[in-house]
Coordinates of C-alpha atoms in Angstrom, one line a residue:
M44 CA 124.7 85.9 95.2
A45 CA 121.3 84.3 95.5
G46 CA 119.1 87.4 95.8
L47 CA 115.4 87.7 95.3
S48 CA 113.6 85.4 92.9
S49 CA 110.6 86.4 90.9
R50 CA 108.3 84.8 93.4
S51 CA 107.8 88.1 95.3
A52 CA 106.7 89.8 92.1
V53 CA 104.4 86.9 91.3
A54 CA 102.9 86.9 94.8
I55 CA 102.4 90.7 94.9
H56 CA 100.8 90.6 91.4
A57 CA 98.4 87.8 92.5
L58 CA 97.5 89.6 95.7
A59 CA 96.8 92.8 93.8
M60 CA 94.6 90.9 91.3
L61 CA 92.7 89.3 94.2
A62 CA 92.3 92.7 95.9
H63 CA 90.9 94.2 92.7
R64 CA 88.4 91.3 92.6
R65 CA 87.0 92.7 95.9
G66 CA 86.1 89.5 97.7
G67 CA 85.6 87.4 94.6
S68 CA 87.9 84.5 93.6
L69 CA 90.2 83.9 90.7
T70 CA 91.6 80.7 89.3
S71 CA 95.3 80.2 89.1
A72 CA 94.9 80.1 85.3
E73 CA 93.3 83.6 85.4
I74 CA 96.2 84.9 87.4
A75 CA 98.7 83.2 85.2
D76 CA 97.1 84.8 82.1
S77 CA 97.7 88.2 83.6
L78 CA 101.3 87.3 84.4
D79 CA 101.7 85.6 81.0
S80 CA 103.0 82.7 83.0
N81 CA 102.4 79.1 83.8
P82 CA 99.5 78.2 86.2
V83 CA 101.7 75.6 87.9
L84 CA 104.2 78.3 88.9
V85 CA 101.3 80.5 90.1
R86 CA 99.8 77.6 92.1
R87 CA 103.1 77.1 93.9
V88 CA 103.3 80.7 94.9
L89 CA 99.7 80.8 95.9
G90 CA 100.3 77.7 98.0
R91 CA 103.0 79.6 99.9
L92 CA 100.7 82.6 100.3
R93 CA 98.0 80.2 101.7
D94 CA 100.5 78.7 104.1
A95 CA 101.1 82.3 105.4
Q96 CA 97.3 82.8 105.7
L97 CA 97.3 85.6 103.1
V98 CA 95.0 83.8 100.7
R99 CA 92.6 80.8 100.8
S100 CA 91.5 78.4 98.2
T101 CA 88.2 76.8 97.4
D102 CA 88.1 73.5 95.5
G103 CA 85.6 72.4 92.9
R104 CA 83.4 74.1 90.4
G105 CA 83.4 77.9 91.0
G106 CA 86.4 77.5 93.2
G107 CA 89.6 79.5 93.1
W108 CA 91.7 81.8 95.2
S109 CA 90.7 84.7 97.4
L110 CA 92.2 87.0 100.0
A111 CA 92.2 85.7 103.5
R112 CA 92.6 89.2 104.9
T113 CA 91.6 92.7 103.7
P114 CA 94.0 94.3 101.3
R115 CA 94.8 97.0 103.8
D116 CA 96.0 94.3 106.3
I117 CA 98.5 92.7 103.9
T118 CA 101.8 94.4 103.2
L119 CA 104.4 93.8 100.5
H120 CA 106.6 92.5 103.2
D121 CA 104.0 89.9 104.1
A122 CA 104.1 88.6 100.5
Y123 CA 107.9 88.7 100.4
A124 CA 108.2 86.8 103.7
A125 CA 105.7 84.2 102.5
V126 CA 107.5 83.3 99.3
E127 CA 111.2 84.1 99.7
G128 CA 113.4 81.8 101.6
G129 CA 116.7 82.8 103.1
R130 CA 118.6 86.0 103.0
V131 CA 118.7 88.5 100.1
F132 CA 122.4 88.9 100.3
S133 CA 125.0 86.2 100.7
R134 CA 128.7 85.8 101.1
H135 CA 131.2 84.3 98.7
P136 CA 130.3 80.7 97.9
H137 CA 133.7 79.6 99.3
P138 CA 135.4 81.1 102.4
P139 CA 138.1 83.6 101.5
S140 CA 141.7 83.2 102.5
G141 CA 142.5 83.8 106.2
A142 CA 146.1 84.7 105.1
C143 CA 144.8 88.0 103.7
V144 CA 143.7 91.0 105.8
I145 CA 140.7 91.4 103.5
G146 CA 139.8 87.7 103.5
R147 CA 140.0 87.5 107.3
N148 CA 137.7 90.4 108.0
I149 CA 135.4 91.0 105.1
G150 CA 132.8 88.4 106.2
A151 CA 132.0 90.1 109.5
V152 CA 131.9 93.6 107.8
L153 CA 129.7 92.4 105.0
D154 CA 127.3 90.5 107.3
A155 CA 126.7 93.8 109.2
E156 CA 126.1 95.7 106.0
F157 CA 123.9 93.0 104.5
R158 CA 121.8 92.8 107.7
S159 CA 121.3 96.6 107.6
A160 CA 120.3 96.5 103.9
E161 CA 117.9 93.6 104.5
R162 CA 116.2 95.5 107.4
A163 CA 115.8 98.5 105.2
L164 CA 114.2 96.4 102.5
E165 CA 111.8 94.8 105.0
E166 CA 110.9 98.2 106.5
Q167 CA 110.2 99.6 103.1
L168 CA 108.1 96.7 102.0
G169 CA 106.2 96.8 105.3
R170 CA 105.1 100.4 104.6
T171 CA 103.1 99.5 101.5
T172 CA 99.8 97.6 101.7
I173 CA 98.2 95.7 98.9
A174 CA 95.4 98.2 99.1
A175 CA 97.8 101.1 98.6
L176 CA 99.6 99.3 95.8
L177 CA 96.3 98.7 94.0
Q178 CA 95.4 102.4 94.3
Q179 CA 98.7 103.2 92.6
I180 CA 98.1 100.6 89.9
L181 CA 94.7 102.0 89.1
A182 CA 96.0 105.6 89.2
C183 CA 98.6 104.6 86.6
D184 CA 96.0 103.0 84.4
S185 CA 93.8 106.1 84.7
E186 CA 96.7 108.4 83.8
S187 CA 97.7 106.2 80.8
Q188 CA 94.1 106.2 79.5
D189 CA 93.8 110.0 79.9
G190 CA 97.1 110.8 78.2

């Protein structure tokens, strides 16, 4: 099963950082530092976010990445859709046997179940904006500092 890659988490992390910057820009190296990751990976993900018009980049000295929309106008689903290709769930890599009652019918049944689960995922991710996520993150940080 292919499933989700870590690109969604990287994309959402980057968008939250940019939202926290409040209109300022960050370099891919700064974002990569927070992720404890490679700037090349971060640039690839940011490139997909740029293609989806969620972020923009500025070249040269003082350049970097910034949000192309307000944090309240970007959902987790927007980030997911920008960086994840294909379906979350997939069938067996090889078609099952048509000689078996299960093999003959499981594909259609699984397709319906998988489509339903993917719609639920998309709906859930569409309910949370980057602005709301940032509020949750900052609240967690405040609670951890208080306790």
